[in-house]
Short mmCIF file of C-alpha atoms in Angstrom, two decimals:
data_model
loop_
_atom_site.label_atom_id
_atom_site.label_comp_id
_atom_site.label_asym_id
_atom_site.label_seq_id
_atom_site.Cartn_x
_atom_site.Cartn_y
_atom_site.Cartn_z
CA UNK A 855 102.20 86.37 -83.74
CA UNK A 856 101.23 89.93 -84.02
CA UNK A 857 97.29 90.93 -84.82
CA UNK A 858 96.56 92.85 -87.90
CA UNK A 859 97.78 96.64 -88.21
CA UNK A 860 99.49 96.64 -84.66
CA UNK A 861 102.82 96.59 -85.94
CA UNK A 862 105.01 94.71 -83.25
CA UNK A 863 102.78 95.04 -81.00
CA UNK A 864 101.40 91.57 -79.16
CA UNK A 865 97.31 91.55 -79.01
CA UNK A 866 95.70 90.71 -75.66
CA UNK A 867 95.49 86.76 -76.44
CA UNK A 868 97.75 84.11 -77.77
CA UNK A 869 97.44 81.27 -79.80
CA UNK A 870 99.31 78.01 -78.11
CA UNK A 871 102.08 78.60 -80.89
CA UNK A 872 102.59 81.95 -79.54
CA UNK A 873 102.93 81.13 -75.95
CA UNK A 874 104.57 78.38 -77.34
CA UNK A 875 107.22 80.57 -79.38
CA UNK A 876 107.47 82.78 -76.11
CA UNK A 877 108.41 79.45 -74.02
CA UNK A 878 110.54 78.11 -76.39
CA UNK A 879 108.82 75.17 -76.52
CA UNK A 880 106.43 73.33 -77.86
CA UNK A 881 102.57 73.74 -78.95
CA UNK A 882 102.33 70.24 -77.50
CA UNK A 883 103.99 71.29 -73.91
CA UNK A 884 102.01 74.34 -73.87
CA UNK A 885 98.67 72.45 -74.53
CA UNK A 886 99.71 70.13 -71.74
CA UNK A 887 100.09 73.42 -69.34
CA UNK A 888 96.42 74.01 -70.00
CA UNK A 889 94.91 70.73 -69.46
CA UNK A 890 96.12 70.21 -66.49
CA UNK A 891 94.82 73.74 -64.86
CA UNK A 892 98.42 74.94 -64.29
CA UNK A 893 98.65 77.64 -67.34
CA UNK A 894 94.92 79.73 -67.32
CA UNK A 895 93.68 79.51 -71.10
CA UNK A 896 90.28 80.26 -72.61
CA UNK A 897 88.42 78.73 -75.20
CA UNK A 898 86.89 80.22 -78.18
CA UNK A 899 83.57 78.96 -78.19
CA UNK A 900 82.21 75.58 -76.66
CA UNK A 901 85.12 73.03 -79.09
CA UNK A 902 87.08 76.52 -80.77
CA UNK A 903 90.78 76.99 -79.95
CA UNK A 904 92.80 77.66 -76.49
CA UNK A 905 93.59 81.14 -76.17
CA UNK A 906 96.04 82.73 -73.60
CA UNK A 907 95.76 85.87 -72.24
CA UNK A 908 99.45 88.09 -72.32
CA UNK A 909 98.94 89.24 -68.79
CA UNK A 910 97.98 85.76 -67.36
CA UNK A 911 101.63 84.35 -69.33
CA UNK A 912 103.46 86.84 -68.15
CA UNK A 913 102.27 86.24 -64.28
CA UNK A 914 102.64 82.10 -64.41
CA UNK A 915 105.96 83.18 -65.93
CA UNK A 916 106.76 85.16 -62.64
CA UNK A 917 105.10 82.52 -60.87
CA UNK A 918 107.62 79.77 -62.04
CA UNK A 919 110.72 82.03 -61.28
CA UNK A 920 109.65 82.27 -57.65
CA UNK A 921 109.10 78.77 -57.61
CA UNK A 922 112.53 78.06 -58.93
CA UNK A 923 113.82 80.44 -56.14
CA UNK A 924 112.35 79.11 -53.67
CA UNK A 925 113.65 75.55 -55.01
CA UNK A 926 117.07 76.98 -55.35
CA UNK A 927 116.91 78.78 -51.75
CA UNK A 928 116.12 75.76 -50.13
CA UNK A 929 118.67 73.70 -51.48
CA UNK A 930 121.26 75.88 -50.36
CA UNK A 931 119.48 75.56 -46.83
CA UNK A 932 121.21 74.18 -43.49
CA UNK A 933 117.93 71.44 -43.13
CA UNK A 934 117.63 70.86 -46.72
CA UNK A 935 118.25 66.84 -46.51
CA UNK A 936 115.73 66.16 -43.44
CA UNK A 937 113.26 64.46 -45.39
CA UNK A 938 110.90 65.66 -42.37
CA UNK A 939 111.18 69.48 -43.21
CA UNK A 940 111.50 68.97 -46.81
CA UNK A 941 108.38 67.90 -47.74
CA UNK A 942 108.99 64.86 -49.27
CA UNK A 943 106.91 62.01 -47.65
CA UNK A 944 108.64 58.71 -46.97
CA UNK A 945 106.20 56.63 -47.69
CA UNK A 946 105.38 55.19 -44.68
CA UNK A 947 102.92 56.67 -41.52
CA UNK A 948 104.21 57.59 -38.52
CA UNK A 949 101.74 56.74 -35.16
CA UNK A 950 100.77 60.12 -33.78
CA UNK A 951 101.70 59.82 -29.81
#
């Protein structure tokens, strides 16, 4: 996980089994992050391997503990089981009067 002669030091991009080992999961979930848009990841040439900049890890890695406090605030809300203020959608359209 560490580039050649930088001691412990992390280099700008990651392989997936570095974000992976990071995320404590696996390449597989990691690759999954990237295809669909939701983890930013480069390629090495036009068919080379995913790489993942530290930086951009580190901020979807903020970005998913707000998310989860958000989550967690609103669940400890006053309105959090009106479906109508939730965001969840029913299913089914309501006529606008």
């Amino acid at each position: 996980m560490t580039s050649p002669g930088s001691g412990d030091e992390i280099g700008r991009f990651l392989t997936l089994a570095d974000a992976a080992e990071i995320l404590a999961v696996d390449v597989a979930a990691v690759d999954e992050l990237i295809r669909s848009g939701e983890l930013p990841a480069i390629r090495v040439g036009s068919t080379g391997p995913w790489r993942i900049e530290r930086v951009q890890l580190e901020v979807w890695i903020e970005l998913q503990y707000e998310e989860t406090r958000k989550h967690a605030a609103w669940n400890q809300g006053e309105f959090s089981n009106i479906v109508e203020l939730s965001g969840a959608r029913s299913g089914r359209l309501r006529p606008v009067d």
